[in-house]
Every structure is written in structure tokens, then in C-alpha cells.
Amino acid sequence: MNRRRACLHGLGGAAAWWLAGCASAPPAAGPAPAARPLFFPPPPDEPRFVFERVIRSSADVLPDMKTSELRRLVTGEETRGEPLSKPYAVAVARGRIFVSDTVSRFVRVFDVPGGRQYRVGDDDGAGQLVKPIGLDVDAAGQLYVADISARAIMIYGADGGYLRRIGGEKWFNRLTSVTVDPKGERVYAVDLGGVESDQHQVRVFNARTGAHLQDIGRRGSGPGEFNLPRDIAIGAEGRLYVVDGGNFRVVVFDRDGNYLKSFGRVGKQYGQFARPKEIAVDRDGNVYVVDAAFGNFQIFNAEGELLLFIGERSERDGPAKYMLPSGIAIDEDGRVYMVDQWFRKIEVYRPVTLAPAAGFLSRRMAAAR
């Protein structure tokens, strides 16, 4: 397959810094990353990210225990770990990778610095999950889970123990996403609504008490309105970025919920959307949007100018190839985590400015290779 190239005109500032005038699509095929690193954009453009690894099970993240190594030597069997069943969303905090699994009905946690894994919401009782999808973690390490079937936000402590819930059937039609502000004070819950529902909005709650504070948006296509909203992320100065799936755009509000602007539209060109899903913002304020139809994530600056895209839709699995991408997260070190439900994987991209052995994950993850 010929390598696609797209020259993006009219991009200034950050876009010029990222792309130096042109963006290149990743190669359609190539050797494994260990043999030939995959850079994005590829040469001759200046690279910004490198494909680092794929996670399909605990064996790809956590180092083997001595007993596992001994068994492998005796029996000759491969180390498989516990595989992902149908991952949807991912959140990462200080080396802990949280993955919601809609088939297994729990959140799997890979505690990389601790060299262990555990499950959240898998026990019988008040904290049991039914169909977890959206995830987020606050500064204290508390986990927030959007359970679409329970129509509630489930909150767990840093140890995985159940704490409390927010919402319920009267509050949500189709709860799809949850985001907590950096201080752990406000929880933003996205209600997808539905064809027959007008409840297409973001509901805001006090993170500690569960009190309802306000709603942002309503059903429609005008400024500040939504049609099937999917996800929300918090950027610089508390800006709120909402994926407005049915209107094929990202809608931007200030921290108080006042409409600022939107960017994006339906189309097949770079910078446009076909089936936008989840969203994330990095420490520089750049916005990352997953598109399930394109099989990639696109990176924009805070003003909505396209900087770069990574990935392509493919029926054949491989690095940066996606069939049903869904979740995305960015950790404290700038690594990007991309979930694909169809291929049951999480792929990790490292900024080229970050040394391979740097950050919360690298040393332990290197031991798992």
C-alpha cells in the first residue's frame, strides 16, 4: 500500500511546530517495532511519538514471578497472563493502568510499580459493577467508573475498595463517560441520551457529597448543544472539551460551563470526524480525539487546529492498526494509551522527548518483555 501524505495548509504556531508543513500517514505494514521503530509522523518529518508496546494481557505489563518462570522452563508453555476480554476505556495514574472491561464486568488494574494486578468491582455487594465503560482517576488515586447499566458513577478508593456512588436511574438515560477535575472536587458525567430522549447533556456533581451542581448543554445542533455526546476532558484553565458525536465536533466550554466555541465537522479529510468517541488532553493543552470510523486518534491544539494523526483502520491487527478503537488516556509522562475493542489491546506511544527508561512504567515494563 502506498504511503498516504496530506499537506495541511493554513496551520500556524503549534501546528507548524508539530508537522513542519506536512503530515504523513503511518506505513500500512512494516517490521515489528523492536526491529524498526515506528515514528509518528514518519521520516522525513520530525517525529513526535514512537510506538512503544502493545498490551493484551498482564504478561505484557508485569514481570513474571519466579514460580511462573520455573513452570515455563519445565513445561515449555508460553506465559500468557490474564487477557483482556473486551476493553473499552483506559485511565492511567502514577504507573497504574485501569482498564474497563464490558464482557468481564470489572475494571482490571495493572499496578506496574507495585508489580501486581487486581480487579475492581468484581465482588458481590454494593460496589459490584454491571457494565463499566468510562473511567477516570483523581489526584488522590480514587477511581471513578461510569456504569452504563447501573446508571451510576461508582467510586473506589486507591486500594480498590468501594466508597460510594453518584447518580442512579432518575439521573441518567445512557451514562457513557465520567471525568473528575484535578482537585477531585467536581465530577462531570456525560449522558449520551438516545433517539427518543432529550437528555443529551453533561451533568455536574460534587465529587465528595454527590450533590447535583449543574447541567451543561441540551439536545440540538446549535452553539453549546449536543447530539449524542460521548466523552469530556478537562484542559488548560479548566476548559471543558466535549465530544459531540452526532454533530461530529468537539464543543468547548469554560470551567463554569459557558459556551466558548466548537471545532470539527463531518467528513473524510484530516481534521474532520466520522465517528468520534473518547477524548483526552495532554499537559500542553493539546486535544486527542479517537475516531472509530477512521481507526485513529487525531491531535489538535487547544484552539482546534490539527497537529497530527496516528493510526489507520485495518481488518488486520498490527501496530497503529485499529478496527474498533474506543478509549484513550495520557499519563503524567506524556505516554498515550489507545484501546481497541476488536483486537482486544491497548497500544502505548511514547513522546520522542521521553527517554525509553524514563517515567513510571518503563523499568517494570522492560522486565516484562
mmCIF file of C-alpha atoms in Angstrom:
data_model
loop_
_atom_site.group_PDB
_atom_site.id
_atom_site.type_symbol
_atom_site.label_atom_id
_atom_site.label_comp_id
_atom_site.label_asym_id
_atom_site.label_seq_id
_atom_site.Cartn_x
_atom_site.Cartn_y
_atom_site.Cartn_z
ATOM 1 C CA MET A 1 0.000 0.000 0.000
ATOM 2 C CA ASN A 2 1.407 3.418 -0.908
ATOM 3 C CA ARG A 3 2.083 5.754 1.938
ATOM 4 C CA ARG A 4 -0.523 8.495 2.107
ATOM 5 C CA ARG A 5 0.545 12.070 2.632
ATOM 6 C CA ALA A 6 -1.514 15.152 3.328
ATOM 7 C CA CYS A 7 -0.229 18.704 3.267
ATOM 8 C CA LEU A 8 -2.151 20.783 5.769
ATOM 9 C CA HIS A 9 -2.415 24.417 4.762
ATOM 10 C CA GLY A 10 -3.222 27.326 6.989
ATOM 11 C CA LEU A 11 -1.832 25.799 10.181
ATOM 12 C CA GLY A 12 0.329 28.106 12.194
ATOM 13 C CA GLY A 13 2.035 28.108 15.585
ATOM 14 C CA ALA A 14 1.824 24.708 17.235
ATOM 15 C CA ALA A 15 0.776 23.004 14.018
ATOM 16 C CA ALA A 16 3.870 24.199 12.207
ATOM 17 C CA TRP A 17 5.988 23.052 15.149
ATOM 18 C CA TRP A 18 4.459 19.552 15.023
ATOM 19 C CA LEU A 19 4.234 18.999 11.309
ATOM 20 C CA ALA A 20 6.667 21.398 9.706
ATOM 21 C CA GLY A 21 4.069 21.924 6.955
ATOM 22 C CA CYS A 22 3.048 18.322 6.149
ATOM 23 C CA ALA A 23 1.663 15.258 7.918
ATOM 24 C CA SER A 24 2.412 11.710 6.859
ATOM 25 C CA ALA A 25 0.216 8.691 7.432
ATOM 26 C CA PRO A 26 1.941 5.699 9.053
ATOM 27 C CA PRO A 27 3.111 2.904 6.777
ATOM 28 C CA ALA A 28 0.476 0.279 6.036
ATOM 29 C CA ALA A 29 2.810 -2.507 7.080
ATOM 30 C CA GLY A 30 6.303 -2.994 8.408
ATOM 31 C CA PRO A 31 8.561 -4.959 10.721
ATOM 32 C CA ALA A 32 7.872 -5.296 14.428
ATOM 33 C CA PRO A 33 8.615 -2.189 16.483
ATOM 34 C CA ALA A 34 11.650 -3.825 18.106
ATOM 35 C CA ALA A 35 13.274 -4.305 14.670
ATOM 36 C CA ARG A 36 12.336 -0.940 13.225
ATOM 37 C CA PRO A 37 10.747 1.676 15.492
ATOM 38 C CA LEU A 38 7.552 3.253 14.192
ATOM 39 C CA PHE A 39 7.693 7.027 14.428
ATOM 40 C CA PHE A 40 4.820 9.460 14.007
ATOM 41 C CA PRO A 41 4.970 11.293 11.762
ATOM 42 C CA PRO A 42 7.409 9.062 9.863
ATOM 43 C CA PRO A 43 10.565 10.356 8.148
ATOM 44 C CA PRO A 44 11.390 12.742 6.660
ATOM 45 C CA ASP A 45 9.161 14.734 9.055
ATOM 46 C CA GLU A 46 10.371 15.350 12.567
ATOM 47 C CA PRO A 47 8.961 12.574 14.798
ATOM 48 C CA ARG A 48 6.824 13.394 17.850
ATOM 49 C CA PHE A 49 5.831 9.900 19.059
ATOM 50 C CA VAL A 50 7.223 6.394 18.808
ATOM 51 C CA PHE A 51 5.181 3.191 19.094
ATOM 52 C CA GLU A 52 6.379 1.613 22.337
ATOM 53 C CA ARG A 53 4.387 -1.574 23.028
ATOM 54 C CA VAL A 54 1.090 -3.420 22.931
ATOM 55 C CA ILE A 55 -0.748 -4.741 25.989
ATOM 56 C CA ARG A 56 -3.035 -7.739 25.529
ATOM 57 C CA SER A 57 -2.706 -9.338 28.960
ATOM 58 C CA SER A 58 -0.979 -8.981 32.303
ATOM 59 C CA ALA A 59 2.047 -10.810 30.861
ATOM 60 C CA ASP A 60 2.717 -7.786 28.633
ATOM 61 C CA VAL A 61 2.912 -5.403 31.557
ATOM 62 C CA LEU A 62 4.016 -7.156 34.741
ATOM 63 C CA PRO A 63 7.261 -9.101 35.242
ATOM 64 C CA ASP A 64 6.993 -12.850 35.749
ATOM 65 C CA MET A 65 7.030 -14.281 39.230
ATOM 66 C CA LYS A 66 9.743 -16.877 39.913
ATOM 67 C CA THR A 67 7.182 -19.681 40.060
ATOM 68 C CA SER A 68 5.868 -18.740 36.604
ATOM 69 C CA GLU A 69 9.383 -18.695 35.195
ATOM 70 C CA LEU A 70 10.156 -22.113 36.683
ATOM 71 C CA ARG A 71 6.946 -23.595 35.306
ATOM 72 C CA ARG A 72 7.703 -22.231 31.864
ATOM 73 C CA LEU A 73 11.176 -23.778 31.932
ATOM 74 C CA VAL A 74 9.780 -27.178 32.982
ATOM 75 C CA THR A 75 6.716 -27.342 30.732
ATOM 76 C CA GLY A 76 7.808 -25.168 27.835
ATOM 77 C CA GLU A 77 4.461 -23.344 27.855
ATOM 78 C CA GLU A 78 4.197 -19.673 26.963
ATOM 79 C CA THR A 79 3.448 -17.022 29.536
ATOM 80 C CA ARG A 80 0.005 -15.660 28.650
ATOM 81 C CA GLY A 81 -1.194 -13.853 31.749
ATOM 82 C CA GLU A 82 -4.814 -12.800 32.092
ATOM 83 C CA PRO A 83 -6.045 -11.487 28.721
ATOM 84 C CA LEU A 84 -8.287 -8.522 28.091
ATOM 85 C CA SER A 85 -11.792 -9.683 27.139
ATOM 86 C CA LYS A 86 -13.369 -6.556 25.652
ATOM 87 C CA PRO A 87 -11.607 -3.427 26.895
ATOM 88 C CA TYR A 88 -13.418 -0.124 26.467
ATOM 89 C CA ALA A 89 -11.721 2.703 28.344
ATOM 90 C CA VAL A 90 -8.351 3.269 29.982
ATOM 91 C CA ALA A 91 -7.083 5.590 32.698
ATOM 92 C CA VAL A 92 -3.517 5.844 33.973
ATOM 93 C CA ALA A 93 -2.172 7.331 37.198
ATOM 94 C CA ARG A 94 1.380 7.060 38.553
ATOM 95 C CA GLY A 95 2.074 3.785 36.800
ATOM 96 C CA ARG A 96 -1.283 2.118 37.469
ATOM 97 C CA ILE A 97 -3.242 1.239 34.329
ATOM 98 C CA PHE A 98 -7.022 0.949 34.790
ATOM 99 C CA VAL A 99 -8.987 -0.818 32.044
ATOM 100 C CA SER A 100 -12.777 -1.191 31.951
ATOM 101 C CA ASP A 101 -13.946 -4.497 30.505
ATOM 102 C CA THR A 102 -17.559 -4.717 29.367
ATOM 103 C CA VAL A 103 -17.539 -8.509 28.998
ATOM 104 C CA SER A 104 -15.721 -9.385 32.230
ATOM 105 C CA ARG A 105 -17.750 -6.683 34.022
ATOM 106 C CA PHE A 106 -14.970 -5.297 36.167
ATOM 107 C CA VAL A 107 -12.074 -2.882 35.968
ATOM 108 C CA ARG A 108 -8.691 -4.541 35.625
ATOM 109 C CA VAL A 109 -5.785 -2.725 37.285
ATOM 110 C CA PHE A 110 -2.154 -3.254 36.287
ATOM 111 C CA ASP A 111 -0.117 -1.781 39.127
ATOM 112 C CA VAL A 112 3.191 -1.607 37.283
ATOM 113 C CA PRO A 113 5.351 -0.029 40.020
ATOM 114 C CA GLY A 114 3.887 -2.498 42.528
ATOM 115 C CA GLY A 115 4.368 -5.456 40.195
ATOM 116 C CA ARG A 116 0.833 -6.743 40.681
ATOM 117 C CA GLN A 117 -2.644 -6.757 39.198
ATOM 118 C CA TYR A 118 -6.089 -6.733 40.772
ATOM 119 C CA ARG A 119 -9.749 -6.251 39.958
ATOM 120 C CA VAL A 120 -12.156 -3.514 40.966
ATOM 121 C CA GLY A 121 -15.937 -4.018 41.146
ATOM 122 C CA ASP A 122 -15.743 -7.800 40.838
ATOM 123 C CA ASP A 123 -17.067 -8.686 44.308
ATOM 124 C CA ASP A 124 -20.689 -9.203 45.267
ATOM 125 C CA GLY A 125 -22.141 -6.266 47.144
ATOM 126 C CA ALA A 126 -22.824 -2.568 46.777
ATOM 127 C CA GLY A 127 -19.679 -1.952 44.742
ATOM 128 C CA GLN A 128 -20.283 -4.638 42.112
ATOM 129 C CA LEU A 129 -20.115 -3.371 38.543
ATOM 130 C CA VAL A 130 -22.609 -4.354 35.848
ATOM 131 C CA LYS A 131 -21.260 -2.811 32.633
ATOM 132 C CA PRO A 132 -18.366 -0.435 33.260
ATOM 133 C CA ILE A 133 -17.325 1.876 30.446
ATOM 134 C CA GLY A 134 -15.881 5.344 31.162
ATOM 135 C CA LEU A 135 -13.065 5.786 33.708
ATOM 136 C CA ASP A 136 -11.098 8.474 35.476
ATOM 137 C CA VAL A 137 -8.758 8.789 38.462
ATOM 138 C CA ASP A 138 -8.333 11.806 40.752
ATOM 139 C CA ALA A 139 -5.153 13.128 42.343
ATOM 140 C CA ALA A 140 -5.725 11.009 45.455
ATOM 141 C CA GLY A 141 -5.834 7.830 43.375
ATOM 142 C CA GLN A 142 -9.598 7.303 43.702
ATOM 143 C CA LEU A 143 -11.205 5.568 40.734
ATOM 144 C CA TYR A 144 -14.446 6.804 39.139
ATOM 145 C CA VAL A 145 -16.342 4.370 36.915
ATOM 146 C CA ALA A 146 -19.315 5.147 34.666
ATOM 147 C CA ASP A 147 -21.565 2.066 34.757
ATOM 148 C CA ILE A 148 -23.973 2.348 31.839
ATOM 149 C CA SER A 149 -26.243 -0.454 33.098
ATOM 150 C CA ALA A 150 -26.382 0.693 36.726
ATOM 151 C CA ARG A 151 -26.789 4.309 35.534
ATOM 152 C CA ALA A 152 -24.424 5.405 38.264
ATOM 153 C CA ILE A 153 -20.889 6.617 38.845
ATOM 154 C CA MET A 154 -19.129 4.147 41.124
ATOM 155 C CA ILE A 155 -16.259 5.436 43.254
ATOM 156 C CA TYR A 156 -13.455 3.300 44.702
ATOM 157 C CA GLY A 157 -10.512 4.096 46.947
ATOM 158 C CA ALA A 158 -6.863 3.880 45.970
ATOM 159 C CA ASP A 159 -6.860 0.320 47.340
ATOM 160 C CA GLY A 160 -9.790 -0.680 45.119
ATOM 161 C CA GLY A 161 -12.330 -0.734 47.936
ATOM 162 C CA TYR A 162 -15.822 0.557 47.206
ATOM 163 C CA LEU A 163 -16.604 4.002 48.662
ATOM 164 C CA ARG A 164 -19.868 5.384 47.269
ATOM 165 C CA ARG A 165 -21.930 6.047 44.162
ATOM 166 C CA ILE A 166 -23.310 9.117 42.433
ATOM 167 C CA GLY A 167 -26.496 9.238 40.378
ATOM 168 C CA GLY A 168 -28.917 6.427 39.634
ATOM 169 C CA GLU A 169 -31.767 5.674 37.273
ATOM 170 C CA LYS A 170 -33.513 9.014 37.712
ATOM 171 C CA TRP A 171 -30.338 10.912 36.823
ATOM 172 C CA PHE A 172 -29.149 9.247 33.628
ATOM 173 C CA ASN A 173 -30.603 7.851 30.441
ATOM 174 C CA ARG A 174 -27.388 6.381 28.955
ATOM 175 C CA LEU A 175 -24.409 7.274 31.108
ATOM 176 C CA THR A 176 -21.328 6.903 28.927
ATOM 177 C CA SER A 177 -18.407 8.787 30.466
ATOM 178 C CA VAL A 178 -17.058 10.257 33.691
ATOM 179 C CA THR A 179 -14.315 12.824 34.300
ATOM 180 C CA VAL A 180 -13.156 14.276 37.613
ATOM 181 C CA ASP A 181 -11.368 17.603 37.909
ATOM 182 C CA PRO A 182 -7.701 17.635 39.019
ATOM 183 C CA LYS A 183 -8.587 18.594 42.602
ATOM 184 C CA GLY A 184 -11.187 15.867 42.955
ATOM 185 C CA GLU A 185 -13.957 18.401 43.610
ATOM 186 C CA ARG A 186 -16.247 18.101 40.598
ATOM 187 C CA VAL A 187 -17.431 15.093 38.618
ATOM 188 C CA TYR A 188 -18.583 15.531 35.021
ATOM 189 C CA ALA A 189 -20.858 12.746 33.751
ATOM 190 C CA VAL A 190 -21.809 12.551 30.071
ATOM 191 C CA ASP A 191 -25.328 11.351 29.277
ATOM 192 C CA LEU A 192 -25.446 10.028 25.716
ATOM 193 C CA GLY A 193 -29.220 10.286 25.633
ATOM 194 C CA GLY A 194 -30.810 8.461 22.714
ATOM 195 C CA VAL A 195 -33.009 8.865 19.687
ATOM 196 C CA GLU A 196 -36.159 9.330 21.756
ATOM 197 C CA SER A 197 -34.542 11.216 24.644
ATOM 198 C CA ASP A 198 -33.760 14.902 25.046
ATOM 199 C CA GLN A 199 -31.319 14.132 27.848
ATOM 200 C CA HIS A 200 -28.160 14.810 25.800
ATOM 201 C CA GLN A 201 -26.019 16.680 28.305
ATOM 202 C CA VAL A 202 -23.180 16.795 30.807
ATOM 203 C CA ARG A 203 -24.296 16.540 34.439
ATOM 204 C CA VAL A 204 -22.005 18.036 37.075
ATOM 205 C CA PHE A 205 -21.846 16.765 40.673
ATOM 206 C CA ASN A 206 -19.929 17.486 43.839
ATOM 207 C CA ALA A 207 -17.359 14.695 43.929
ATOM 208 C CA ARG A 208 -17.450 14.331 47.702
ATOM 209 C CA THR A 209 -21.136 14.705 48.525
ATOM 210 C CA GLY A 210 -22.734 13.646 45.244
ATOM 211 C CA ALA A 211 -24.857 16.805 45.171
ATOM 212 C CA HIS A 212 -26.005 17.864 41.718
ATOM 213 C CA LEU A 213 -24.450 21.213 40.799
ATOM 214 C CA GLN A 214 -25.488 21.996 37.226
ATOM 215 C CA ASP A 215 -26.119 20.656 33.737
ATOM 216 C CA ILE A 216 -24.210 21.702 30.624
ATOM 217 C CA GLY A 217 -25.800 21.618 27.187
ATOM 218 C CA ARG A 218 -29.052 20.303 25.794
ATOM 219 C CA ARG A 219 -30.148 18.389 22.711
ATOM 220 C CA GLY A 220 -29.667 20.257 19.446
ATOM 221 C CA SER A 221 -27.128 21.334 16.864
ATOM 222 C CA GLY A 222 -26.642 24.964 17.848
ATOM 223 C CA PRO A 223 -23.816 26.530 19.852
ATOM 224 C CA GLY A 224 -23.357 24.683 23.131
ATOM 225 C CA GLU A 225 -25.860 21.964 22.221
ATOM 226 C CA PHE A 226 -25.286 18.224 21.797
ATOM 227 C CA ASN A 227 -26.497 15.312 19.758
ATOM 228 C CA LEU A 228 -25.247 12.057 21.303
ATOM 229 C CA PRO A 229 -22.335 13.409 23.370
ATOM 230 C CA ARG A 230 -19.692 10.771 24.098
ATOM 231 C CA ASP A 231 -16.930 11.997 26.382
ATOM 232 C CA ILE A 232 -15.427 15.002 28.155
ATOM 233 C CA ALA A 233 -11.888 16.091 29.043
ATOM 234 C CA ILE A 234 -10.539 18.988 31.088
ATOM 235 C CA GLY A 235 -7.837 21.175 29.578
ATOM 236 C CA ALA A 236 -5.839 24.255 30.462
ATOM 237 C CA GLU A 237 -7.571 26.860 32.647
ATOM 238 C CA GLY A 238 -10.321 24.350 33.354
ATOM 239 C CA ARG A 239 -11.648 24.347 29.800
ATOM 240 C CA LEU A 240 -14.124 21.558 29.102
ATOM 241 C CA TYR A 241 -13.864 19.675 25.803
ATOM 242 C CA VAL A 242 -16.922 17.556 24.952
ATOM 243 C CA VAL A 243 -17.109 15.052 22.086
ATOM 244 C CA ASP A 244 -20.422 15.811 20.348
ATOM 245 C CA GLY A 245 -20.709 12.562 18.387
ATOM 246 C CA GLY A 246 -23.929 13.170 16.449
ATOM 247 C CA ASN A 247 -22.829 16.658 15.423
ATOM 248 C CA PHE A 248 -19.311 15.451 14.541
ATOM 249 C CA ARG A 249 -17.458 18.060 16.539
ATOM 250 C CA VAL A 250 -15.789 18.982 19.812
ATOM 251 C CA VAL A 251 -17.620 21.616 21.855
ATOM 252 C CA VAL A 252 -15.588 23.809 24.202
ATOM 253 C CA PHE A 253 -16.817 25.450 27.432
ATOM 254 C CA ASP A 254 -15.109 27.403 30.186
ATOM 255 C CA ARG A 255 -14.801 25.902 33.669
ATOM 256 C CA ASP A 256 -18.223 27.302 34.627
ATOM 257 C CA GLY A 257 -19.969 25.674 31.660
ATOM 258 C CA ASN A 258 -20.245 28.760 29.470
ATOM 259 C CA TYR A 259 -20.008 28.026 25.749
ATOM 260 C CA LEU A 260 -16.823 29.198 24.046
ATOM 261 C CA LYS A 261 -16.668 27.552 20.612
ATOM 262 C CA SER A 262 -16.551 24.261 18.719
ATOM 263 C CA PHE A 263 -14.299 22.692 16.115
ATOM 264 C CA GLY A 264 -14.582 19.854 13.623
ATOM 265 C CA ARG A 265 -17.281 18.701 11.208
ATOM 266 C CA VAL A 266 -18.357 15.547 9.429
ATOM 267 C CA GLY A 267 -16.085 14.435 6.605
ATOM 268 C CA LYS A 268 -13.313 12.139 5.448
ATOM 269 C CA GLN A 269 -10.469 14.636 5.488
ATOM 270 C CA TYR A 270 -7.878 15.099 8.207
ATOM 271 C CA GLY A 271 -9.237 17.284 10.990
ATOM 272 C CA GLN A 272 -12.807 16.119 10.332
ATOM 273 C CA PHE A 273 -14.779 13.398 12.128
ATOM 274 C CA ALA A 274 -16.820 10.352 11.162
ATOM 275 C CA ARG A 275 -17.391 8.548 14.456
ATOM 276 C CA PRO A 276 -15.646 10.426 17.276
ATOM 277 C CA LYS A 277 -15.627 8.650 20.644
ATOM 278 C CA GLU A 278 -13.272 9.419 23.532
ATOM 279 C CA ILE A 279 -11.086 12.445 24.186
ATOM 280 C CA ALA A 280 -8.021 13.356 26.260
ATOM 281 C CA VAL A 281 -5.891 16.448 26.866
ATOM 282 C CA ASP A 282 -2.139 16.473 27.484
ATOM 283 C CA ARG A 283 -0.166 18.720 29.814
ATOM 284 C CA ASP A 284 0.467 21.197 26.975
ATOM 285 C CA GLY A 285 -3.262 21.581 26.330
ATOM 286 C CA ASN A 286 -3.330 19.567 23.098
ATOM 287 C CA VAL A 287 -6.551 17.633 22.456
ATOM 288 C CA TYR A 288 -6.607 13.954 21.373
ATOM 289 C CA VAL A 289 -9.789 12.568 19.777
ATOM 290 C CA VAL A 290 -10.425 8.899 18.922
ATOM 291 C CA ASP A 291 -12.385 8.248 15.729
ATOM 292 C CA ALA A 292 -13.760 4.700 15.437
ATOM 293 C CA ALA A 293 -14.516 5.039 11.721
ATOM 294 C CA PHE A 294 -11.055 6.314 10.781
ATOM 295 C CA GLY A 295 -9.297 3.893 13.143
ATOM 296 C CA ASN A 296 -7.043 6.591 14.554
ATOM 297 C CA PHE A 297 -6.685 9.410 17.013
ATOM 298 C CA GLN A 298 -6.197 12.978 15.849
ATOM 299 C CA ILE A 299 -4.280 15.565 17.838
ATOM 300 C CA PHE A 300 -5.367 19.216 17.864
ATOM 301 C CA ASN A 301 -4.030 22.233 19.695
ATOM 302 C CA ALA A 302 -6.222 23.962 22.271
ATOM 303 C CA GLU A 303 -7.773 26.117 19.542
ATOM 304 C CA GLY A 304 -8.805 23.148 17.398
ATOM 305 C CA GLU A 305 -6.058 23.232 14.759
ATOM 306 C CA LEU A 306 -4.951 19.789 13.568
ATOM 307 C CA LEU A 307 -1.409 18.857 14.553
ATOM 308 C CA LEU A 308 -1.049 15.152 13.818
ATOM 309 C CA PHE A 309 -2.928 11.877 13.459
ATOM 310 C CA ILE A 310 -1.822 8.385 14.464
ATOM 311 C CA GLY A 311 -3.263 5.067 13.288
ATOM 312 C CA GLU A 312 -5.401 3.703 10.490
ATOM 313 C CA ARG A 313 -8.422 1.436 10.151
ATOM 314 C CA SER A 314 -7.493 -2.135 9.345
ATOM 315 C CA GLU A 315 -9.035 -5.603 9.457
ATOM 316 C CA ARG A 316 -5.565 -6.968 10.125
ATOM 317 C CA ASP A 317 -4.027 -6.394 13.533
ATOM 318 C CA GLY A 318 -0.684 -4.668 13.904
ATOM 319 C CA PRO A 319 0.980 -1.615 15.440
ATOM 320 C CA ALA A 320 -1.151 1.515 14.946
ATOM 321 C CA LYS A 321 -3.868 -0.534 13.210
ATOM 322 C CA TYR A 322 -7.374 -0.437 14.668
ATOM 323 C CA MET A 323 -10.750 -1.935 13.887
ATOM 324 C CA LEU A 324 -12.865 -0.654 16.786
ATOM 325 C CA PRO A 325 -10.908 1.931 18.787
ATOM 326 C CA SER A 326 -12.644 3.384 21.812
ATOM 327 C CA GLY A 327 -10.669 4.711 24.772
ATOM 328 C CA ILE A 328 -7.660 6.987 25.109
ATOM 329 C CA ALA A 329 -5.606 8.308 28.024
ATOM 330 C CA ILE A 330 -2.392 10.255 28.580
ATOM 331 C CA ASP A 331 -0.236 9.717 31.654
ATOM 332 C CA GLU A 332 1.925 12.120 33.644
ATOM 333 C CA ASP A 333 4.938 11.391 31.436
ATOM 334 C CA GLY A 334 3.097 12.093 28.187
ATOM 335 C CA ARG A 335 2.642 8.492 27.086
ATOM 336 C CA VAL A 336 -0.541 7.893 25.083
ATOM 337 C CA TYR A 337 -2.672 4.765 25.623
ATOM 338 C CA MET A 338 -5.104 3.722 22.877
ATOM 339 C CA VAL A 339 -7.747 0.982 23.330
ATOM 340 C CA ASP A 340 -9.121 -1.201 20.543
ATOM 341 C CA GLN A 341 -12.110 -3.379 21.451
ATOM 342 C CA TRP A 342 -11.980 -5.587 18.378
ATOM 343 C CA PHE A 343 -8.325 -6.556 18.659
ATOM 344 C CA ARG A 344 -8.554 -6.555 22.471
ATOM 345 C CA LYS A 345 -5.479 -4.478 23.016
ATOM 346 C CA ILE A 346 -4.023 -1.290 24.422
ATOM 347 C CA GLU A 347 -1.210 0.327 22.469
ATOM 348 C CA VAL A 348 1.266 2.704 24.079
ATOM 349 C CA TYR A 349 3.022 5.591 22.345
ATOM 350 C CA ARG A 350 5.967 7.395 23.922
ATOM 351 C CA PRO A 351 6.915 11.016 23.183
ATOM 352 C CA VAL A 352 10.288 11.019 21.460
ATOM 353 C CA THR A 353 11.483 13.578 24.012
ATOM 354 C CA LEU A 354 10.980 10.997 26.797
ATOM 355 C CA ALA A 355 13.842 8.546 27.269
ATOM 356 C CA PRO A 356 12.827 4.858 26.897
ATOM 357 C CA ALA A 357 13.763 4.109 30.512
ATOM 358 C CA ALA A 358 12.053 7.214 31.923
ATOM 359 C CA GLY A 359 8.700 7.537 33.633
ATOM 360 C CA PHE A 360 6.512 5.484 35.933
ATOM 361 C CA LEU A 361 6.154 2.474 33.638
ATOM 362 C CA SER A 362 9.397 1.802 31.848
ATOM 363 C CA ARG A 363 11.582 -0.158 34.253
ATOM 364 C CA ARG A 364 8.982 -2.694 35.283
ATOM 365 C CA MET A 365 7.539 -2.944 31.794
ATOM 366 C CA ALA A 366 11.003 -3.588 30.397
ATOM 367 C CA ALA A 367 11.288 -6.541 32.776
ATOM 368 C CA ALA A 368 8.069 -7.986 31.344
ATOM 369 C CA ARG A 369 9.409 -8.106 27.790
#
